[in-house]
PDB file of C-alpha atoms in Angstrom:
ATOM      1  CA  MET M  55      87.558  79.346 116.520  1.00 55.00           C
ATOM      2  CA  THR M  56      85.065  79.643 113.689  1.00 59.00           C
ATOM      3  CA  ALA M  57      83.583  82.143 110.967  1.00 60.00           C
ATOM      4  CA  THR M  58      80.195  81.761 112.545  1.00 63.00           C
ATOM      5  CA  SER M  59      81.442  82.059 116.295  1.00 79.00           C
ATOM      6  CA  LEU M  60      83.541  84.778 115.488  1.00 80.00           C
ATOM      7  CA  THR M  61      80.385  86.473 113.930  1.00 79.00           C
ATOM      8  CA  ASP M  62      78.505  85.700 116.249  1.00 88.00           C
ATOM      9  CA  LEU M  63      80.900  87.465 118.721  1.00 92.00           C
ATOM     10  CA  LEU M  64      81.047  90.519 116.788  1.00 92.00           C
ATOM     11  CA  ARG M  65      77.803  91.034 114.995  1.00 92.00           C
ATOM     12  CA  ASP M  66      76.950  93.827 116.505  1.00 94.00           C
ATOM     13  CA  ASP M  67      80.133  95.561 116.594  1.00 95.00           C
ATOM     14  CA  MET M  68      80.431  94.378 112.938  1.00 92.00           C
ATOM     15  CA  ALA M  69      76.912  95.981 112.106  1.00 92.00           C
ATOM     16  CA  GLU M  70      78.116  99.577 113.435  1.00 94.00           C
ATOM     17  CA  VAL M  71      81.500  99.212 111.453  1.00 94.00           C
ATOM     18  CA  ASP M  72      78.835  98.474 107.970  1.00 91.00           C
ATOM     19  CA  ARG M  73      77.150 101.437 108.887  1.00 91.00           C
ATOM     20  CA  VAL M  74      80.034 103.581 108.619  1.00 93.00           C
ATOM     21  CA  ILE M  75      81.454 101.500 105.681  1.00 91.00           C
ATOM     22  CA  ARG M  76      78.106 102.627 103.998  1.00 88.00           C
ATOM     23  CA  ALA M  77      77.437 106.007 104.952  1.00 90.00           C
ATOM     24  CA  SER M  78      81.221 106.808 104.111  1.00 91.00           C
ATOM     25  CA  LEU M  79      81.077 105.573 101.090  1.00 87.00           C
ATOM     26  CA  HIS M  80      78.718 108.574  99.440  1.00 86.00           C
ATOM     27  CA  SER M  81      79.646 111.084  97.096  1.00 88.00           C
ATOM     28  CA  ASP M  82      78.308 112.567  94.382  1.00 90.00           C
ATOM     29  CA  VAL M  83      80.116 111.061  91.703  1.00 91.00           C
ATOM     30  CA  VAL M  84      77.356 107.851  91.085  1.00 89.00           C
ATOM     31  CA  LEU M  85      80.703 106.029  89.101  1.00 90.00           C
ATOM     32  CA  ILE M  86      82.216 106.276  92.797  1.00 88.00           C
ATOM     33  CA  ARG M  87      79.266 104.576  94.791  1.00 86.00           C
ATOM     34  CA  GLN M  88      78.636 102.197  92.062  1.00 87.00           C
ATOM     35  CA  VAL M  89      82.592 100.805  91.886  1.00 85.00           C
ATOM     36  CA  ALA M  90      83.140 100.798  96.073  1.00 84.00           C
ATOM     37  CA  GLU M  91      79.838  99.544  96.366  1.00 81.00           C
ATOM     38  CA  TYR M  92      80.530  96.516  93.942  1.00 82.00           C
ATOM     39  CA  ILE M  93      83.457  95.509  95.261  1.00 78.00           C
ATOM     40  CA  ILE M  94      82.967  96.266  99.216  1.00 76.00           C
ATOM     41  CA  ALA M  95      79.258  94.358  98.751  1.00 77.00           C
ATOM     42  CA  GLY M  96      81.578  91.121  97.338  1.00 71.00           C
ATOM     43  CA  GLY M  97      81.692  89.339 100.273  1.00 64.00           C
ATOM     44  CA  GLY M  98      85.263  88.853 102.112  1.00 69.00           C
ATOM     45  CA  LYS M  99      86.292  87.678 105.758  1.00 75.00           C
ATOM     46  CA  ARG M 100      86.825  91.404 107.198  1.00 87.00           C
ATOM     47  CA  LEU M 101      89.066  90.065 109.210  1.00 91.00           C
ATOM     48  CA  ARG M 102      91.322  93.522 109.845  1.00 95.00           C
ATOM     49  CA  PRO M 103      88.441  95.608 110.556  1.00 95.00           C
ATOM     50  CA  ALA M 104      87.508  92.650 113.419  1.00 95.00           C
ATOM     51  CA  MET M 105      90.948  92.692 114.599  1.00 96.00           C
ATOM     52  CA  VAL M 106      90.631  96.507 115.336  1.00 97.00           C
ATOM     53  CA  VAL M 107      87.305  95.811 117.829  1.00 97.00           C
ATOM     54  CA  LEU M 108      88.677  92.585 118.790  1.00 97.00           C
ATOM     55  CA  CYS M 109      91.814  94.117 120.112  1.00 98.00           C
ATOM     56  CA  ALA M 110      89.827  97.377 121.068  1.00 97.00           C
ATOM     57  CA  ASN M 111      87.154  95.118 122.653  1.00 97.00           C
ATOM     58  CA  ALA M 112      89.309  93.048 124.590  1.00 97.00           C
ATOM     59  CA  LEU M 113      91.090  96.182 126.258  1.00 97.00           C
ATOM     60  CA  GLY M 114      87.733  97.253 127.531  1.00 96.00           C
ATOM     61  CA  TYR M 115      87.360 100.102 125.104  1.00 96.00           C
ATOM     62  CA  ARG M 116      84.169 101.986 125.793  1.00 93.00           C
ATOM     63  CA  GLY M 117      83.890 104.558 123.200  1.00 93.00           C
ATOM     64  CA  HIS M 118      82.932 104.073 119.319  1.00 93.00           C
ATOM     65  CA  TYR M 119      86.263 105.008 117.401  1.00 96.00           C
ATOM     66  CA  HIS M 120      87.463 101.298 117.103  1.00 97.00           C
ATOM     67  CA  HIS M 121      84.044 101.374 114.510  1.00 97.00           C
ATOM     68  CA  GLU M 122      85.570 104.696 112.714  1.00 96.00           C
ATOM     69  CA  LEU M 123      88.997 103.090 112.407  1.00 97.00           C
ATOM     70  CA  ALA M 124      87.915  99.841 111.497  1.00 97.00           C
ATOM     71  CA  ALA M 125      85.885 100.943 108.588  1.00 95.00           C
ATOM     72  CA  VAL M 126      89.239 102.822 108.318  1.00 96.00           C
ATOM     73  CA  VAL M 127      91.145  99.584 107.582  1.00 96.00           C
ATOM     74  CA  GLU M 128      88.324  98.492 105.501  1.00 94.00           C
ATOM     75  CA  PHE M 129      88.709 100.769 102.766  1.00 94.00           C
ATOM     76  CA  ILE M 130      92.554 100.758 103.089  1.00 95.00           C
ATOM     77  CA  HIS M 131      92.494  97.002 102.309  1.00 94.00           C
ATOM     78  CA  THR M 132      89.594  97.983  99.705  1.00 91.00           C
ATOM     79  CA  ALA M 133      92.025 100.421  97.882  1.00 92.00           C
ATOM     80  CA  THR M 134      94.593  97.866  97.690  1.00 92.00           C
ATOM     81  CA  LEU M 135      92.358  95.043  96.391  1.00 90.00           C
ATOM     82  CA  LEU M 136      91.249  97.697  93.590  1.00 89.00           C
ATOM     83  CA  HIS M 137      94.875  98.485  92.563  1.00 89.00           C
ATOM     84  CA  ASP M 138      96.304  94.867  92.905  1.00 86.00           C
ATOM     85  CA  ASP M 139      93.767  93.380  90.222  1.00 86.00           C
ATOM     86  CA  VAL M 140      94.744  95.852  87.554  1.00 86.00           C
ATOM     87  CA  VAL M 141      98.452  95.322  88.088  1.00 85.00           C
ATOM     88  CA  ASP M 142      97.971  91.416  87.959  1.00 78.00           C
ATOM     89  CA  ALA M 143      94.824  91.897  85.495  1.00 78.00           C
ATOM     90  CA  SER M 144      92.748  89.337  87.900  1.00 80.00           C
ATOM     91  CA  ASP M 145      89.431  88.999  86.213  1.00 82.00           C
ATOM     92  CA  LEU M 146      87.818  87.011  89.022  1.00 78.00           C
ATOM     93  CA  ARG M 147      87.971  88.198  93.202  1.00 76.00           C
ATOM     94  CA  ARG M 148      85.717  86.307  95.524  1.00 69.00           C
ATOM     95  CA  GLY M 149      83.845  84.064  93.102  1.00 73.00           C
ATOM     96  CA  ARG M 150      83.023  87.196  91.053  1.00 84.00           C
ATOM     97  CA  PRO M 151      84.090  89.323  87.986  1.00 85.00           C
ATOM     98  CA  THR M 152      86.459  91.395  89.202  1.00 86.00           C
ATOM     99  CA  ALA M 153      85.625  95.143  89.506  1.00 86.00           C
ATOM    100  CA  ASN M 154      88.468  95.809  86.509  1.00 87.00           C
ATOM    101  CA  VAL M 155      86.656  93.621  84.321  1.00 85.00           C
ATOM    102  CA  GLU M 156      83.066  94.683  85.052  1.00 86.00           C
ATOM    103  CA  PHE M 157      84.137  98.775  84.990  1.00 88.00           C
ATOM    104  CA  GLY M 158      87.682  98.980  83.606  1.00 87.00           C
ATOM    105  CA  ASN M 159      91.478  99.625  85.051  1.00 89.00           C
ATOM    106  CA  ALA M 160      90.489 103.690  85.112  1.00 91.00           C
ATOM    107  CA  ALA M 161      87.504 103.812  87.155  1.00 89.00           C
ATOM    108  CA  SER M 162      89.424 100.673  89.217  1.00 90.00           C
ATOM    109  CA  VAL M 163      92.308 103.004  89.776  1.00 91.00           C
ATOM    110  CA  LEU M 164      90.603 106.223  90.387  1.00 92.00           C
ATOM    111  CA  VAL M 165      88.425 104.625  92.570  1.00 89.00           C
ATOM    112  CA  GLY M 166      90.847 102.902  94.649  1.00 91.00           C
ATOM    113  CA  ASP M 167      92.693 106.225  95.213  1.00 93.00           C
ATOM    114  CA  PHE M 168      88.835 107.742  96.645  1.00 92.00           C
ATOM    115  CA  LEU M 169      88.962 104.647  98.917  1.00 93.00           C
ATOM    116  CA  TYR M 170      92.600 106.012 100.295  1.00 93.00           C
ATOM    117  CA  SER M 171      91.144 109.259 100.748  1.00 94.00           C
ATOM    118  CA  ARG M 172      88.223 108.487 102.022  1.00 94.00           C
ATOM    119  CA  ALA M 173      89.936 106.500 104.548  1.00 95.00           C
ATOM    120  CA  PHE M 174      92.341 109.559 105.160  1.00 94.00           C
ATOM    121  CA  GLN M 175      89.402 111.809 105.763  1.00 94.00           C
ATOM    122  CA  MET M 176      87.920 109.289 108.545  1.00 95.00           C
ATOM    123  CA  MET M 177      91.055 108.885 110.155  1.00 93.00           C
ATOM    124  CA  VAL M 178      91.251 112.708 110.991  1.00 94.00           C
ATOM    125  CA  THR M 179      88.214 112.537 113.222  1.00 92.00           C
ATOM    126  CA  VAL M 180      89.971 110.593 115.506  1.00 93.00           C
ATOM    127  CA  GLN M 181      92.099 113.507 116.742  1.00 93.00           C
ATOM    128  CA  ASN M 182      94.812 111.108 117.446  1.00 96.00           C
ATOM    129  CA  MET M 183      97.978 111.971 115.983  1.00 96.00           C
ATOM    130  CA  HIS M 184      99.387 108.297 116.456  1.00 97.00           C
ATOM    131  CA  VAL M 185      96.832 106.818 115.001  1.00 97.00           C
ATOM    132  CA  MET M 186      97.658 108.843 112.001  1.00 96.00           C
ATOM    133  CA  GLU M 187     101.621 108.028 111.672  1.00 97.00           C
ATOM    134  CA  VAL M 188     100.697 103.868 112.288  1.00 97.00           C
ATOM    135  CA  LEU M 189      98.243 104.348 109.541  1.00 97.00           C
ATOM    136  CA  SER M 190     100.110 106.783 107.140  1.00 96.00           C
ATOM    137  CA  ASP M 191     103.644 104.378 107.540  1.00 97.00           C
ATOM    138  CA  ALA M 192     100.966 101.559 106.921  1.00 97.00           C
ATOM    139  CA  THR M 193      99.726 102.592 103.423  1.00 96.00           C
ATOM    140  CA  THR M 194     103.405 103.534 102.295  1.00 96.00           C
ATOM    141  CA  VAL M 195     104.988 100.020 103.300  1.00 97.00           C
ATOM    142  CA  ILE M 196     101.949  98.773 101.839  1.00 96.00           C
ATOM    143  CA  SER M 197     102.591 100.065  98.427  1.00 94.00           C
ATOM    144  CA  GLU M 198     106.635  99.631  99.354  1.00 96.00           C
ATOM    145  CA  GLY M 199     105.293  95.138  99.235  1.00 95.00           C
ATOM    146  CA  GLU M 200     103.516  95.661  95.909  1.00 93.00           C
ATOM    147  CA  VAL M 201     106.646  97.639  94.209  1.00 94.00           C
ATOM    148  CA  LEU M 202     108.552  94.674  95.581  1.00 94.00           C
ATOM    149  CA  GLN M 203     106.273  91.983  94.230  1.00 92.00           C
ATOM    150  CA  LEU M 204     106.529  93.362  90.868  1.00 91.00           C
ATOM    151  CA  MET M 205     109.940  92.834  90.945  1.00 93.00           C
ATOM    152  CA  ASN M 206     110.319  89.287  92.105  1.00 94.00           C
ATOM    153  CA  CYS M 207     107.933  88.456  89.223  1.00 93.00           C
ATOM    154  CA  HIS M 208     109.271  86.163  86.977  1.00 94.00           C
ATOM    155  CA  ASP M 209     112.467  85.895  89.184  1.00 96.00           C
ATOM    156  CA  PRO M 210     112.938  82.243  90.209  1.00 95.00           C
ATOM    157  CA  ASP M 211     116.162  83.313  91.827  1.00 95.00           C
ATOM    158  CA  ILE M 212     114.713  85.370  94.748  1.00 95.00           C
ATOM    159  CA  GLU M 213     115.240  84.248  98.496  1.00 94.00           C
ATOM    160  CA  VAL M 214     112.832  82.830 100.925  1.00 95.00           C
ATOM    161  CA  ASP M 215     113.463  86.170 102.808  1.00 95.00           C
ATOM    162  CA  ASN M 216     113.098  88.145 100.291  1.00 95.00           C
ATOM    163  CA  TYR M 217     109.655  86.575  99.669  1.00 95.00           C
ATOM    164  CA  LEU M 218     108.586  86.831 103.740  1.00 96.00           C
ATOM    165  CA  GLN M 219     109.297  90.466 102.969  1.00 97.00           C
ATOM    166  CA  VAL M 220     106.967  91.108 100.610  1.00 96.00           C
ATOM    167  CA  ILE M 221     104.340  89.101 102.636  1.00 97.00           C
ATOM    168  CA  ARG M 222     105.021  91.054 105.455  1.00 97.00           C
ATOM    169  CA  TYR M 223     105.256  94.455 103.495  1.00 97.00           C
ATOM    170  CA  LYS M 224     102.081  93.663 101.658  1.00 95.00           C
ATOM    171  CA  THR M 225      99.808  91.715 103.348  1.00 95.00           C
ATOM    172  CA  ALA M 226     100.943  91.379 107.157  1.00 97.00           C
ATOM    173  CA  LYS M 227     101.910  95.021 107.861  1.00 98.00           C
ATOM    174  CA  LEU M 228      97.468  95.860 107.752  1.00 98.00           C
ATOM    175  CA  PHE M 229      96.663  93.248 110.243  1.00 98.00           C
ATOM    176  CA  GLU M 230      99.361  94.919 112.252  1.00 98.00           C
ATOM    177  CA  ALA M 231      98.699  98.360 111.737  1.00 98.00           C
ATOM    178  CA  SER M 232      94.972  96.983 112.394  1.00 98.00           C
ATOM    179  CA  SER M 233      95.872  95.474 116.042  1.00 98.00           C
ATOM    180  CA  ARG M 234      97.955  98.179 117.554  1.00 98.00           C
ATOM    181  CA  LEU M 235      94.881 100.737 116.596  1.00 98.00           C
ATOM    182  CA  GLY M 236      92.784  99.273 118.913  1.00 96.00           C
ATOM    183  CA  ALA M 237      95.872  99.375 121.570  1.00 97.00           C
ATOM    184  CA  ILE M 238      95.922 103.077 120.755  1.00 97.00           C
ATOM    185  CA  ILE M 239      92.476 103.870 121.187  1.00 97.00           C
ATOM    186  CA  SER M 240      92.380 102.321 124.503  1.00 96.00           C
ATOM    187  CA  GLY M 241      95.654 104.093 125.577  1.00 95.00           C
ATOM    188  CA  ALA M 242      97.234 100.449 126.799  1.00 94.00           C
ATOM    189  CA  GLY M 243     100.329 101.991 126.070  1.00 93.00           C
ATOM    190  CA  ASP M 244     103.758 101.175 124.003  1.00 96.00           C
ATOM    191  CA  GLU M 245     104.638  97.340 125.421  1.00 97.00           C
ATOM    192  CA  VAL M 246     101.039  95.836 124.735  1.00 98.00           C
ATOM    193  CA  GLU M 247     100.877  97.811 121.205  1.00 98.00           C
ATOM    194  CA  ALA M 248     103.957  96.775 120.205  1.00 98.00           C
ATOM    195  CA  ALA M 249     102.885  93.203 121.330  1.00 98.00           C
ATOM    196  CA  LEU M 250      99.906  93.475 119.283  1.00 98.00           C
ATOM    197  CA  GLY M 251     101.325  94.561 116.211  1.00 98.00           C
ATOM    198  CA  ARG M 252     103.774  91.280 116.806  1.00 98.00           C
ATOM    199  CA  TYR M 253     100.426  89.252 116.660  1.00 98.00           C
ATOM    200  CA  GLY M 254      99.082  91.080 113.699  1.00 98.00           C
ATOM    201  CA  MET M 255     102.518  90.887 111.675  1.00 98.00           C
ATOM    202  CA  HIS M 256     102.862  86.757 112.377  1.00 98.00           C
ATOM    203  CA  LEU M 257      98.831  86.747 111.724  1.00 98.00           C
ATOM    204  CA  GLY M 258      98.982  88.210 108.439  1.00 97.00           C
ATOM    205  CA  THR M 259     101.622  86.350 107.795  1.00 98.00           C
ATOM    206  CA  ALA M 260     100.231  83.194 108.656  1.00 97.00           C
ATOM    207  CA  PHE M 261      97.229  84.274 106.269  1.00 96.00           C
ATOM    208  CA  GLN M 262      99.109  85.178 103.591  1.00 96.00           C
ATOM    209  CA  LEU M 263     101.021  81.848 102.950  1.00 97.00           C
ATOM    210  CA  VAL M 264      97.848  79.816 103.526  1.00 96.00           C
ATOM    211  CA  ASP M 265      96.528  82.069 100.737  1.00 92.00           C
ATOM    212  CA  ASP M 266      99.732  80.532  98.700  1.00 93.00           C
ATOM    213  CA  VAL M 267      98.578  77.250  99.635  1.00 94.00           C
ATOM    214  CA  LEU M 268      95.369  77.776  98.489  1.00 91.00           C
ATOM    215  CA  ASP M 269      96.880  78.716  94.855  1.00 88.00           C
ATOM    216  CA  TYR M 270      97.623  75.408  94.828  1.00 89.00           C
ATOM    217  CA  SER M 271      95.470  72.982  96.420  1.00 83.00           C
ATOM    218  CA  GLY M 272      92.131  75.254  96.822  1.00 62.00           C
ATOM    219  CA  ASP M 273      88.424  75.081  95.119  1.00 57.00           C
ATOM    220  CA  SER M 274      87.791  77.813  93.211  1.00 48.00           C
ATOM    221  CA  ASP M 275      84.324  77.764  93.711  1.00 50.00           C
ATOM    222  CA  GLN M 276      85.399  77.664  97.634  1.00 47.00           C
ATOM    223  CA  THR M 277      88.620  80.281  97.168  1.00 44.00           C
ATOM    224  CA  GLY M 278      86.436  82.798  94.796  1.00 49.00           C
ATOM    225  CA  LYS M 279      89.917  82.654  92.341  1.00 53.00           C
ATOM    226  CA  ASN M 280      91.366  80.976  89.575  1.00 67.00           C
ATOM    227  CA  VAL M 281      93.820  78.494  91.162  1.00 72.00           C
ATOM    228  CA  GLY M 282      96.728  78.857  89.147  1.00 80.00           C
ATOM    229  CA  ASP M 283      96.686  81.922  89.360  1.00 81.00           C
ATOM    230  CA  ASP M 284     100.332  83.151  90.742  1.00 85.00           C
ATOM    231  CA  LEU M 285     102.005  81.234  88.648  1.00 88.00           C
ATOM    232  CA  ALA M 286     100.043  82.775  85.803  1.00 87.00           C
ATOM    233  CA  GLU M 287     101.353  86.179  86.890  1.00 88.00           C
ATOM    234  CA  GLY M 288     104.981  84.802  87.534  1.00 91.00           C
ATOM    235  CA  LYS M 289     105.552  84.986  91.120  1.00 92.00           C
ATOM    236  CA  PRO M 290     107.612  82.597  93.107  1.00 94.00           C
ATOM    237  CA  THR M 291     105.504  81.646  96.162  1.00 95.00           C
ATOM    238  CA  LEU M 292     106.805  79.724  98.699  1.00 96.00           C
ATOM    239  CA  PRO M 293     105.417  76.378  97.479  1.00 96.00           C
ATOM    240  CA  LEU M 294     107.792  76.582  93.960  1.00 96.00           C
ATOM    241  CA  LEU M 295     110.520  77.984  96.297  1.00 97.00           C
ATOM    242  CA  HIS M 296     110.599  74.776  98.084  1.00 97.00           C
ATOM    243  CA  VAL M 297     109.730  72.659  95.204  1.00 97.00           C
ATOM    244  CA  MET M 298     113.071  74.186  93.747  1.00 96.00           C
ATOM    245  CA  ARG M 299     115.503  73.793  96.716  1.00 96.00           C
ATOM    246  CA  THR M 300     114.249  70.203  97.322  1.00 96.00           C
ATOM    247  CA  GLY M 301     112.985  68.188  94.180  1.00 96.00           C
ATOM    248  CA  THR M 302     114.967  67.285  91.399  1.00 96.00           C
ATOM    249  CA  PRO M 303     116.664  68.976  88.617  1.00 96.00           C
ATOM    250  CA  GLU M 304     113.805  68.427  86.162  1.00 96.00           C
ATOM    251  CA  GLN M 305     111.023  69.168  88.135  1.00 96.00           C
ATOM    252  CA  ALA M 306     113.246  72.193  89.639  1.00 96.00           C
ATOM    253  CA  THR M 307     114.003  73.037  85.951  1.00 96.00           C
ATOM    254  CA  THR M 308     109.878  73.220  84.836  1.00 95.00           C
ATOM    255  CA  VAL M 309     109.136  75.526  87.664  1.00 95.00           C
ATOM    256  CA  ARG M 310     111.756  77.770  87.102  1.00 96.00           C
ATOM    257  CA  GLU M 311     110.708  78.028  83.344  1.00 95.00           C
ATOM    258  CA  ALA M 312     107.238  78.414  84.264  1.00 93.00           C
ATOM    259  CA  ILE M 313     107.854  81.208  86.582  1.00 95.00           C
ATOM    260  CA  ILE M 314     110.155  83.279  83.963  1.00 95.00           C
ATOM    261  CA  ASN M 315     107.563  82.790  81.382  1.00 92.00           C
ATOM    262  CA  GLY M 316     104.437  83.032  83.391  1.00 88.00           C
ATOM    263  CA  SER M 317     103.412  79.987  81.899  1.00 83.00           C
ATOM    264  CA  VAL M 318     100.734  77.479  83.297  1.00 85.00           C
ATOM    265  CA  ASP M 319     101.642  75.291  80.282  1.00 87.00           C
ATOM    266  CA  GLN M 320     102.946  72.623  82.624  1.00 89.00           C
ATOM    267  CA  PHE M 321     100.497  73.369  85.711  1.00 91.00           C
ATOM    268  CA  ASP M 322     100.021  69.110  85.909  1.00 91.00           C
ATOM    269  CA  ALA M 323     104.393  68.389  85.873  1.00 93.00           C
ATOM    270  CA  ILE M 324     104.316  71.436  88.185  1.00 93.00           C
ATOM    271  CA  MET M 325     101.212  69.611  90.262  1.00 93.00           C
ATOM    272  CA  ALA M 326     103.043  66.937  90.636  1.00 94.00           C
ATOM    273  CA  ALA M 327     106.080  68.205  91.813  1.00 95.00           C
ATOM    274  CA  VAL M 328     104.374  70.442  94.757  1.00 95.00           C
ATOM    275  CA  ARG M 329     103.238  67.083  96.281  1.00 95.00           C
ATOM    276  CA  ALA M 330     105.986  64.816  95.072  1.00 96.00           C
ATOM    277  CA  THR M 331     107.773  67.543  97.546  1.00 97.00           C
ATOM    278  CA  GLY M 332     105.502  68.197  99.924  1.00 97.00           C
ATOM    279  CA  ALA M 333     105.499  71.379  99.668  1.00 97.00           C
ATOM    280  CA  LEU M 334     102.153  72.495 100.547  1.00 96.00           C
ATOM    281  CA  ASP M 335     102.312  70.652 103.883  1.00 96.00           C
ATOM    282  CA  TYR M 336     105.965  72.545 104.630  1.00 97.00           C
ATOM    283  CA  THR M 337     104.217  76.130 104.024  1.00 97.00           C
ATOM    284  CA  ARG M 338     101.258  75.192 106.159  1.00 96.00           C
ATOM    285  CA  GLU M 339     103.893  74.434 108.460  1.00 97.00           C
ATOM    286  CA  CYS M 340     105.917  77.506 107.774  1.00 97.00           C
ATOM    287  CA  ALA M 341     102.267  79.533 108.549  1.00 97.00           C
ATOM    288  CA  ARG M 342     101.715  77.628 111.709  1.00 97.00           C
ATOM    289  CA  ARG M 343     104.728  78.545 113.246  1.00 97.00           C
ATOM    290  CA  GLU M 344     104.149  82.139 112.517  1.00 98.00           C
ATOM    291  CA  ALA M 345     100.442  81.410 114.325  1.00 97.00           C
ATOM    292  CA  GLU M 346     102.176  79.928 117.188  1.00 97.00           C
ATOM    293  CA  LEU M 347     104.487  83.593 117.025  1.00 98.00           C
ATOM    294  CA  ALA M 348     101.064  85.650 117.505  1.00 98.00           C
ATOM    295  CA  VAL M 349      99.361  83.407 120.083  1.00 98.00           C
ATOM    296  CA  ALA M 350     102.511  83.861 122.393  1.00 97.00           C
ATOM    297  CA  GLU M 351     102.134  87.960 121.957  1.00 98.00           C
ATOM    298  CA  LEU M 352      98.601  87.622 123.433  1.00 98.00           C
ATOM    299  CA  THR M 353      99.902  87.460 127.402  1.00 97.00           C
ATOM    300  CA  CYS M 354      99.403  91.085 127.634  1.00 94.00           C
ATOM    301  CA  LEU M 355      95.781  90.678 127.308  1.00 97.00           C
ATOM    302  CA  PRO M 356      93.246  89.996 130.310  1.00 95.00           C
ATOM    303  CA  ASP M 357      90.878  87.315 130.293  1.00 96.00           C
ATOM    304  CA  SER M 358      87.742  87.787 128.649  1.00 96.00           C
ATOM    305  CA  VAL M 359      85.912  86.075 125.163  1.00 96.00           C
ATOM    306  CA  TYR M 360      87.338  88.593 122.976  1.00 96.00           C
ATOM    307  CA  LYS M 361      91.142  87.092 124.268  1.00 97.00           C
ATOM    308  CA  GLN M 362      89.856  83.866 123.149  1.00 95.00           C
ATOM    309  CA  ALA M 363      89.317  84.779 120.321  1.00 95.00           C
ATOM    310  CA  LEU M 364      92.091  86.398 119.022  1.00 96.00           C
ATOM    311  CA  LEU M 365      93.669  83.537 120.285  1.00 96.00           C
ATOM    312  CA  GLU M 366      92.095  80.628 118.305  1.00 93.00           C
ATOM    313  CA  LEU M 367      92.300  83.294 115.091  1.00 93.00           C
ATOM    314  CA  PRO M 368      95.233  82.187 114.195  1.00 95.00           C
ATOM    315  CA  ALA M 369      94.597  78.689 113.942  1.00 92.00           C
ATOM    316  CA  PHE M 370      91.317  79.937 111.844  1.00 90.00           C
ATOM    317  CA  ALA M 371      93.567  81.264 109.579  1.00 91.00           C
ATOM    318  CA  VAL M 372      95.755  78.461 109.435  1.00 94.00           C
ATOM    319  CA  GLU M 373      93.580  75.306 108.893  1.00 90.00           C
ATOM    320  CA  ARG M 374      91.104  77.435 106.526  1.00 88.00           C
ATOM    321  CA  ASP M 375      90.685  76.237 103.042  1.00 80.00           C
ATOM    322  CA  ARG M 376      89.374  79.208 101.225  1.00 74.00           C
TER     323      ARG M 376
END
């Protein structure tokens, strides 16, 4: 599955999702429109909305609520990005200045709140209590993940399990919810919903693991962010945890001090340690295992081009370079 083939398959569906997004962004408050348009127009893979549409189509859904819910998921994701960039003091996303740089922290936070509120307005129109339950649970867990990540910053002694918990809360939870929504509106039943939820959870975990790889190997022109940003924020991601577990005492000490201080002064030395310990290959292999677990959950779906896309999506998430 390439980005091009996925785009071709979902061209009409995603055009409708975009129409819903644009219509739902309307506000009489000009600044809200400006900030929301700025970040949504900034690109992005739209994987989470695509998963809602793919799962619904794979189950033969013929209504229109999958477009509404895909837009809801994108609004929730966009709100988290606005808040994340303020918390992390980020200045670059998708190759452009972040909204907080362009419009200020206060505007970014408040427009993020608006997008959350609009998302809940939209999900009510589906008139399905289980949909609201899944999405309200997801937003709560995502917020918990954000706080957990904040607590883990500058702490080189966290366990891998703590790191993975942050990923599953902060990133993978919305992937899980996106997959489940397609099953819910299709009336597929509890077992299919649970299987697709696990698919989304494993896929989202793989996706974030690769993001953590790209922070030490990506081209900023490709990834749209500054290489080394996670280190500058004192985030103990899996590549760094692997260096501290398997590297020399000197390498471990260098990484520990960088995490504690949120410093990139020793970035070249840290990159040398990452390469010497095979930390990026190790992390990407962990992502591949998550991708395999995701694929194994799709036996519940009938054969279709949409199932095939879902089968191929984990490999795309793992092998990407941006």
